[in-house]
PDB file of C-alpha atoms in Angstrom:
ATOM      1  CA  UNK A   1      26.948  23.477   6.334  1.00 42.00           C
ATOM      2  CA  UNK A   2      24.849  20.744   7.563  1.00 42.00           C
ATOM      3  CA  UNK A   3      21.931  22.141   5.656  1.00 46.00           C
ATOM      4  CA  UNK A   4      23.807  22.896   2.380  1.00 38.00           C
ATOM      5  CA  UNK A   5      24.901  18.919   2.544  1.00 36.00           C
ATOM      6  CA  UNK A   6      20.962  18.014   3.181  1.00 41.00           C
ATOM      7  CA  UNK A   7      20.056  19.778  -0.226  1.00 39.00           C
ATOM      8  CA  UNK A   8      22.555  18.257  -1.742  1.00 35.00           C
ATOM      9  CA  UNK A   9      21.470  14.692  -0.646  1.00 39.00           C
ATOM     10  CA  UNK A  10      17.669  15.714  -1.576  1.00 44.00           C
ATOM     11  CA  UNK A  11      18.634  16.738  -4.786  1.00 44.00           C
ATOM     12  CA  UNK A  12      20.655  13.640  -5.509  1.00 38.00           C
ATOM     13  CA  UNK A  13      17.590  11.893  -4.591  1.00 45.00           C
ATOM     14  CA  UNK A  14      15.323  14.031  -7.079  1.00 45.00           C
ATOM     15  CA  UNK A  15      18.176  13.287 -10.299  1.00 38.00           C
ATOM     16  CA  UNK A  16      17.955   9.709  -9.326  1.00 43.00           C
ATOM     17  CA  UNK A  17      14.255   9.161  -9.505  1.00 46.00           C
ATOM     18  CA  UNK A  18      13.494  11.880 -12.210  1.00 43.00           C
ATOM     19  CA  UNK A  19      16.329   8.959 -14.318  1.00 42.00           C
ATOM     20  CA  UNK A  20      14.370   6.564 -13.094  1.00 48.00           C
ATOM     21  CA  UNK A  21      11.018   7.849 -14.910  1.00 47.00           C
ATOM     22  CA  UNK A  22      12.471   7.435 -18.372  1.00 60.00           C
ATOM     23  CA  UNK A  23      10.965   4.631 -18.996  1.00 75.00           C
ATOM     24  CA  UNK A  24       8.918   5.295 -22.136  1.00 86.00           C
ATOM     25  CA  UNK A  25       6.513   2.608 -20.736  1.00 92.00           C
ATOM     26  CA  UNK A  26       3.495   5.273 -19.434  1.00 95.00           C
ATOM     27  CA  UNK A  27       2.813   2.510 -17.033  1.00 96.00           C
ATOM     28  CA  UNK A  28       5.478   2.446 -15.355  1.00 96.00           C
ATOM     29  CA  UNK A  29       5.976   5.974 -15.254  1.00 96.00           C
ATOM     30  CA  UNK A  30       2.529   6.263 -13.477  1.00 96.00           C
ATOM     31  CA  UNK A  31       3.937   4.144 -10.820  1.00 97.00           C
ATOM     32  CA  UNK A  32       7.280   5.481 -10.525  1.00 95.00           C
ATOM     33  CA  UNK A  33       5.714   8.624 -10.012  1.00 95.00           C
ATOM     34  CA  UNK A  34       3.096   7.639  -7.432  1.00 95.00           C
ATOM     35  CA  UNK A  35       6.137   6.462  -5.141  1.00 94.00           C
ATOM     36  CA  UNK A  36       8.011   9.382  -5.870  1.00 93.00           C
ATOM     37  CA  UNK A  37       5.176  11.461  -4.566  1.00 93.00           C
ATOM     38  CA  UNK A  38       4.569   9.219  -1.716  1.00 93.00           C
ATOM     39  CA  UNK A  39       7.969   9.172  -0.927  1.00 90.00           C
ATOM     40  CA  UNK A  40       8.082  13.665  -0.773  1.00 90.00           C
ATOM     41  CA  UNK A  41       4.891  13.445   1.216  1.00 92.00           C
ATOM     42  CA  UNK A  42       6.805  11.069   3.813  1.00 90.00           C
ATOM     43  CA  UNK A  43      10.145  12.809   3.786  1.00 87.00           C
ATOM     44  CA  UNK A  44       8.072  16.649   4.155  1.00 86.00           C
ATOM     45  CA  UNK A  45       4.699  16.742   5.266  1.00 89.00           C
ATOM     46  CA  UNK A  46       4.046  17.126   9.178  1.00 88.00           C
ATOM     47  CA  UNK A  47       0.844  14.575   8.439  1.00 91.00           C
ATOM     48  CA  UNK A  48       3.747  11.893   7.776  1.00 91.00           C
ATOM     49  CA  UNK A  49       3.426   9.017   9.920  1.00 92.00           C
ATOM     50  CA  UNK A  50       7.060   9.746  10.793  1.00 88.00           C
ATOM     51  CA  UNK A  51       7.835  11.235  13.718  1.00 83.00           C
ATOM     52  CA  UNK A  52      10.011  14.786  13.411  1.00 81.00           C
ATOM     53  CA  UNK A  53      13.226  12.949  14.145  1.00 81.00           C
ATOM     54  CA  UNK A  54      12.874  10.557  11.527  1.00 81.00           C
ATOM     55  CA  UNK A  55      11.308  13.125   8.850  1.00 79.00           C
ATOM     56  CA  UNK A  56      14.688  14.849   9.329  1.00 77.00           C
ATOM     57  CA  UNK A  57      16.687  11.410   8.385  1.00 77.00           C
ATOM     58  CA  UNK A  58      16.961  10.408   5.069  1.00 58.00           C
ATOM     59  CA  UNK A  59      14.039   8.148   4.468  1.00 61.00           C
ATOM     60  CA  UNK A  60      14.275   5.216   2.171  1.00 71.00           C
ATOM     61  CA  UNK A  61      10.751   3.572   1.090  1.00 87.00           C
ATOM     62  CA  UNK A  62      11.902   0.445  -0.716  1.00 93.00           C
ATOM     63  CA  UNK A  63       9.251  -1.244  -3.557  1.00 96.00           C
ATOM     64  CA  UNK A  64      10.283  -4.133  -5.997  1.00 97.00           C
ATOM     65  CA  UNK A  65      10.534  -3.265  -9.547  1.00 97.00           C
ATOM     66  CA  UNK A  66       7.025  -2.621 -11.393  1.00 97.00           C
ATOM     67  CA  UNK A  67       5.996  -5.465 -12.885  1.00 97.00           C
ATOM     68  CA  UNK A  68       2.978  -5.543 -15.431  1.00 96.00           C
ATOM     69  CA  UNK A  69       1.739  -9.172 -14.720  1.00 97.00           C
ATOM     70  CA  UNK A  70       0.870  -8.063 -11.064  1.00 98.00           C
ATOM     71  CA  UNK A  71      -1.968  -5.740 -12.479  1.00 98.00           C
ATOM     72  CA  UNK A  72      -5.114  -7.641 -13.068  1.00 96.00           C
ATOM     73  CA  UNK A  73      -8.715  -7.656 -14.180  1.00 96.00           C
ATOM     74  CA  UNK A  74     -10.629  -9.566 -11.483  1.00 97.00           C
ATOM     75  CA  UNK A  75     -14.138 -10.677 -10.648  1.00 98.00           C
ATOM     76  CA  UNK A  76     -16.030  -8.938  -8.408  1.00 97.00           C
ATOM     77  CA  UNK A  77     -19.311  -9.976  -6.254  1.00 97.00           C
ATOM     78  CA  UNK A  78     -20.810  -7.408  -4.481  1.00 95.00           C
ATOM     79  CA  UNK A  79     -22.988  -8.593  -1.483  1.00 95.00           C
ATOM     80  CA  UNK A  80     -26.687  -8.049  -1.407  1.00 94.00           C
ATOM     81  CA  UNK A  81     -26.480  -6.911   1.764  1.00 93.00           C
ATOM     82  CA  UNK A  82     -22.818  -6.447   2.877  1.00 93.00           C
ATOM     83  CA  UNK A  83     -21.773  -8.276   6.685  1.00 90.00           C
ATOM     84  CA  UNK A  84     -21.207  -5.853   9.787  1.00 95.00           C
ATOM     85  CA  UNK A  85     -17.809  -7.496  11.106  1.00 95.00           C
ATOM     86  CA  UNK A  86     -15.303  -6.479  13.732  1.00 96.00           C
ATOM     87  CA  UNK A  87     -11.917  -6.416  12.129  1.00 96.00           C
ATOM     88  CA  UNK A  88      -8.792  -6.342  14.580  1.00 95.00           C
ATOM     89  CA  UNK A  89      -6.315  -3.516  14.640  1.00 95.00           C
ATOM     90  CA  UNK A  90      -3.123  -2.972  16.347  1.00 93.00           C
ATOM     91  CA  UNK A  91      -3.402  -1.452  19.353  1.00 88.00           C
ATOM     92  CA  UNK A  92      -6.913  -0.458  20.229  1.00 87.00           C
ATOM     93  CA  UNK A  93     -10.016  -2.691  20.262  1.00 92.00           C
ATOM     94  CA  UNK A  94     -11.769  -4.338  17.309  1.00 93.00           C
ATOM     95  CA  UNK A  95     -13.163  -1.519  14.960  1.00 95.00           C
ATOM     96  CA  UNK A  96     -16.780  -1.695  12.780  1.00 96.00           C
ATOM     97  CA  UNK A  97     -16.302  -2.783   9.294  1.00 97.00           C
ATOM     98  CA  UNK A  98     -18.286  -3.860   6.044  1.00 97.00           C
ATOM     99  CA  UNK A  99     -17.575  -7.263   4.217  1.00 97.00           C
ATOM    100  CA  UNK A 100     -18.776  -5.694   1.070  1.00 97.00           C
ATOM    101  CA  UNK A 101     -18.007  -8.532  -1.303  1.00 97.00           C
ATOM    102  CA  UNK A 102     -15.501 -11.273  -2.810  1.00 98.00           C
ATOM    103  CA  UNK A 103     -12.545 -10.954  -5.808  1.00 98.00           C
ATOM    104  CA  UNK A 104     -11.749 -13.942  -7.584  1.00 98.00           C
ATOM    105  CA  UNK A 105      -8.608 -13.996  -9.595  1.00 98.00           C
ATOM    106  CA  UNK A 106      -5.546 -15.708 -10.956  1.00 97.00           C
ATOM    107  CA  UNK A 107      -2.244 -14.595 -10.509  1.00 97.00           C
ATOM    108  CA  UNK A 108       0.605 -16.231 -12.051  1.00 91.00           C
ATOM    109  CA  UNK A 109      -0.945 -19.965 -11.644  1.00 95.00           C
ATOM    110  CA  UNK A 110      -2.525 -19.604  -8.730  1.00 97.00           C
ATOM    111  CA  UNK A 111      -6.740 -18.457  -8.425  1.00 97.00           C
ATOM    112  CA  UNK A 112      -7.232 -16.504  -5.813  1.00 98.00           C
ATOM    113  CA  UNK A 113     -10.185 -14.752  -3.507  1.00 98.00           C
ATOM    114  CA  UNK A 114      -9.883 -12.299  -1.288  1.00 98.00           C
ATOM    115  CA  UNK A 115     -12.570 -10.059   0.611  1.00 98.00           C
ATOM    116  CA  UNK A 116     -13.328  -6.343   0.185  1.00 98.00           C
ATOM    117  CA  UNK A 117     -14.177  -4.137   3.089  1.00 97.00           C
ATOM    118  CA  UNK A 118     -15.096  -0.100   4.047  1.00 96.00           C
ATOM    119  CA  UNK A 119     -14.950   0.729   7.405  1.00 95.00           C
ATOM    120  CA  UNK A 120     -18.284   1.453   8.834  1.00 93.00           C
ATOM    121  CA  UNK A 121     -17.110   5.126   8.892  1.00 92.00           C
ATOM    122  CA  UNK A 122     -17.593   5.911   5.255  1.00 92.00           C
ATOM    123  CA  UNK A 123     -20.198   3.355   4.559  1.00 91.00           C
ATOM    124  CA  UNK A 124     -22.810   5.879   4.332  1.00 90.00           C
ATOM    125  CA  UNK A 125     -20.862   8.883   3.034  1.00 91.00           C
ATOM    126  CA  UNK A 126     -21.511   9.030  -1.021  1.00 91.00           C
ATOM    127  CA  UNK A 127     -18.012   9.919  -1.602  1.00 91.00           C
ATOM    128  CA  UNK A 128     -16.417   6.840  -0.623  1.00 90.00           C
ATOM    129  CA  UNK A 129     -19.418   4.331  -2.545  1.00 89.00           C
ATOM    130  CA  UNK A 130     -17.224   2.780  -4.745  1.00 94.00           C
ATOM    131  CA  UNK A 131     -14.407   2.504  -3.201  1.00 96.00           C
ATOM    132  CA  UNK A 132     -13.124  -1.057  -1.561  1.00 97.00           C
ATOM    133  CA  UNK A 133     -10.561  -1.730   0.506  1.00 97.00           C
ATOM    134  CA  UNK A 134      -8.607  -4.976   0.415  1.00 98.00           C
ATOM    135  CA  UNK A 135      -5.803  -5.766   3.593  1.00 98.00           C
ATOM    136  CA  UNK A 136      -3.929  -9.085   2.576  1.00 98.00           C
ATOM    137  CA  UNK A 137      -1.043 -11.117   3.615  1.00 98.00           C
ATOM    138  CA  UNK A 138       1.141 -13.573   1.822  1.00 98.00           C
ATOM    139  CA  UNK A 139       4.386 -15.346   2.003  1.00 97.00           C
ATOM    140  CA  UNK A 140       7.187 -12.112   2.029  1.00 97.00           C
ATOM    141  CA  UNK A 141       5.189 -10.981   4.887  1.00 97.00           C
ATOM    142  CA  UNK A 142       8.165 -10.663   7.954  1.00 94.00           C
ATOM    143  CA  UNK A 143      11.120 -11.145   5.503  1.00 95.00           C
ATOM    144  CA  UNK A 144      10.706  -9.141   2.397  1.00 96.00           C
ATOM    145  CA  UNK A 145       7.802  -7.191   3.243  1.00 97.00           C
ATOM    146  CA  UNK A 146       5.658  -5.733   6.256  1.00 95.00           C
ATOM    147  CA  UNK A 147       5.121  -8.802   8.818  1.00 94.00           C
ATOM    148  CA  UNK A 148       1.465  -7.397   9.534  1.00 95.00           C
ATOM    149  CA  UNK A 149       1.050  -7.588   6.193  1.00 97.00           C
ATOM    150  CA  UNK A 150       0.129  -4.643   3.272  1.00 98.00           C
ATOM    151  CA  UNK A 151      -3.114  -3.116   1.982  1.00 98.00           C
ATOM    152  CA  UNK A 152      -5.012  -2.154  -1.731  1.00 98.00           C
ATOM    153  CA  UNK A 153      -7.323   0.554  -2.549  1.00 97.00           C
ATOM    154  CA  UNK A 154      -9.324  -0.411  -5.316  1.00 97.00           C
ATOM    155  CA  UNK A 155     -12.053   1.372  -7.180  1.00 96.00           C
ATOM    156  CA  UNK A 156     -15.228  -0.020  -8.520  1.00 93.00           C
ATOM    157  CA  UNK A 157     -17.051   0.733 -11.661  1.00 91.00           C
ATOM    158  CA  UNK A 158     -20.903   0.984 -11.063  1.00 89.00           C
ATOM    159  CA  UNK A 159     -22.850  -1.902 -12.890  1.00 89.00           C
ATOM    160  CA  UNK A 160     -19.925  -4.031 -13.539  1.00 92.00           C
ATOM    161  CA  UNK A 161     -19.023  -6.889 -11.941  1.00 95.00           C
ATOM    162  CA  UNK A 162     -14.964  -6.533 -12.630  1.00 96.00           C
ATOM    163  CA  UNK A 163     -12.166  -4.273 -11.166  1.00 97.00           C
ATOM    164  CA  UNK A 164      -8.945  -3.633 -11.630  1.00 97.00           C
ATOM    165  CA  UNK A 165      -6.209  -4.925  -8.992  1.00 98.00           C
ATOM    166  CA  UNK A 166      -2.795  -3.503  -9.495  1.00 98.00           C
ATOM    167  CA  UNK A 167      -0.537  -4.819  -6.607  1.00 98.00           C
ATOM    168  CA  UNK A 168       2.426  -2.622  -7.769  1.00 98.00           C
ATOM    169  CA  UNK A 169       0.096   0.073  -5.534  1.00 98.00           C
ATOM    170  CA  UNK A 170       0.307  -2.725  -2.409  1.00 98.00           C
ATOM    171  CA  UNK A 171       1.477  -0.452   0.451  1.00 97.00           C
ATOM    172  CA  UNK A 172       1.959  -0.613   4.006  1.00 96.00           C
ATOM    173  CA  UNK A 173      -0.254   0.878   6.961  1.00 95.00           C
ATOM    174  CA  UNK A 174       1.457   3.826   8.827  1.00 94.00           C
ATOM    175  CA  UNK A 175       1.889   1.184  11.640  1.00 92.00           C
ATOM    176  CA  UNK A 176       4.862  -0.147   9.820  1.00 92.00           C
ATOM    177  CA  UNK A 177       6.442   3.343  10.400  1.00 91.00           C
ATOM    178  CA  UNK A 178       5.377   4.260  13.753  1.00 90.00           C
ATOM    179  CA  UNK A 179       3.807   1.916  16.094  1.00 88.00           C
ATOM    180  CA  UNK A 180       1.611   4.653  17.687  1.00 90.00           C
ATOM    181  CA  UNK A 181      -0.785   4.437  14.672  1.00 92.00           C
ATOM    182  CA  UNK A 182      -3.519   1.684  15.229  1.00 91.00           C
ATOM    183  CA  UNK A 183      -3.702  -0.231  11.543  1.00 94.00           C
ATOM    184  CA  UNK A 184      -6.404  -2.931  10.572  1.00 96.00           C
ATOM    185  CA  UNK A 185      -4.791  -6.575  10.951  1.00 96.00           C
ATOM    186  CA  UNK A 186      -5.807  -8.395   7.519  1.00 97.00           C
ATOM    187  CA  UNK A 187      -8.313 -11.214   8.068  1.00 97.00           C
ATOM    188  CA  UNK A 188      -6.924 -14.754   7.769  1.00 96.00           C
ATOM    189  CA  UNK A 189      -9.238 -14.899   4.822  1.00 96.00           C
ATOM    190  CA  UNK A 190      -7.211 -13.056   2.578  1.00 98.00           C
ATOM    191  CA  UNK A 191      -3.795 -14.772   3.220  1.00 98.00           C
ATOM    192  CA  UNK A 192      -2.012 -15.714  -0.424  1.00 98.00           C
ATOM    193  CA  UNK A 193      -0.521 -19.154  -0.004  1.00 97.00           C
ATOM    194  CA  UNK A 194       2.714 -17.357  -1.893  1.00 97.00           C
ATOM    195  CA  UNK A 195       4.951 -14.527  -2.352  1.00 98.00           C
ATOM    196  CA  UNK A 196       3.329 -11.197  -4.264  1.00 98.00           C
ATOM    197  CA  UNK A 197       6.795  -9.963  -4.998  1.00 98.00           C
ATOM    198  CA  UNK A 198       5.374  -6.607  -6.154  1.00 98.00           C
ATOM    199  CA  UNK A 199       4.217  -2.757  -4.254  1.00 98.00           C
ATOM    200  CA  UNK A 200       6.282  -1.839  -0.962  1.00 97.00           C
ATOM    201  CA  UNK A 201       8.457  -3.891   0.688  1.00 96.00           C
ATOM    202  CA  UNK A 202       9.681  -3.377   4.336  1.00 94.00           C
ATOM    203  CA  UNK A 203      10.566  -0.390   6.274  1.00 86.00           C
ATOM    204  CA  UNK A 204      14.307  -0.360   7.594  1.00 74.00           C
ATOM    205  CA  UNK A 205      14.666   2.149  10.452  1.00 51.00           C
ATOM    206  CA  UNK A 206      17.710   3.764  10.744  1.00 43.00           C
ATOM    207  CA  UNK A 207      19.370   6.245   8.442  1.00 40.00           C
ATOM    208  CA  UNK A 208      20.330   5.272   4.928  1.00 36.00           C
ATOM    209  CA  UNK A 209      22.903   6.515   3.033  1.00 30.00           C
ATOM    210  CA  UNK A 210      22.428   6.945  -0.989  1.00 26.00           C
ATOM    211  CA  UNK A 211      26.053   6.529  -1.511  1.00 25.00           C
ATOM    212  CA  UNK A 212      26.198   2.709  -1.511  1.00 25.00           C
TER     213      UNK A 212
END
């Protein structure tokens, strides 16, 4: 019985977001999709950052409501020769990273700059050359969103000197969902002096019930 009721609830939860993708907007069924995939890898796969217990709970990944003006074409500089740093992570010591270069931007009134890093894992592996990684914090950080704060993947297009940041895609490390994973603690460099009401928002714990 128990099971049949789980189904039930999972299937609920499949209506609900396949309703939620009919936006005729393709853009914002790209994103609505991303989190719904997200979402099934969290809820099913054993490389979940949830433990068992919780991946048996009804998980509930909240985001804010896309929101086109939070996708942007910024400026990029790539370093001449990138800086060997030691970034701080949660729980284990500093780990070997690559200040690859600086995005300039403005969103909604305010310019903004924050750093681009690869961990000094991939920097030599061709497969991850153009691909930058960009941990920030800003003013929902410990209310609306993560308090370590959240993290962008952005991609690079050789010979240009712009890329695109979407922070509908913001998302928090697996630390946010089980403090046994060690996460990389944003530099105070990239702190937003306000709120980036846009990507995931904080993790309650605790089942959640989709009949509210």
């Amino acid at each position: 019985m128990k099971q049949i009721f789980l189904i039930l609830i999972v299937g609920m939860i499949q209506l609900a977001s396949s309703c939620r993708m009919e936006s005729k907007d393709p853009y914002i069924q790209n994103i609505i999709k991303s989190r719904y995939s997200k979402d099934s890898f969290y809820k099913g796969s054993p490389e979940s950052p949830f433990d068992t217990k919780a991946r048996r709970e009804l998980v509930a990944i909240k985001y804010y409501n896309p929101d086109s003006n939070y996708r942007i074409n910024a400026r990029l500089e790539l370093f001449p020769h990138p800086d060997s740093i030691k970034m701080q992570v949660t729980n284990s010591p500093a780990e070997n990273y690559f200040k690859l270069g600086i995005i300039t931007f403005n969103l909604k009134g305010h310019p903004c700059k924050l750093a681009v890093y690869q961990s000094g894992r991939f920097i030599n592996d061709p497969r991850y050359s153009d691909e930058l990684f960009c941990p920030f914090t800003d003013l929902t950080n410990g209310s609306e969103t993560h308090e370590g704060g959240r993290f962008l993947d952005l991609t690079r297009v050789p010979g240009s000197n712009k890329v695109v940041i979407d922070f509908n895609y913001a998302y928090n490390p697996y630390c946010a969902y089980n403090k046994e994973y060690s996460c990389p603690i944003p530099p105070e460099e990239n702190h937003l002096e306000f709120k980036v009401e846009a990507g995931e928002k904080a993790y309650k714990t605790g089942k959640v019930s989709i009949f509210k």
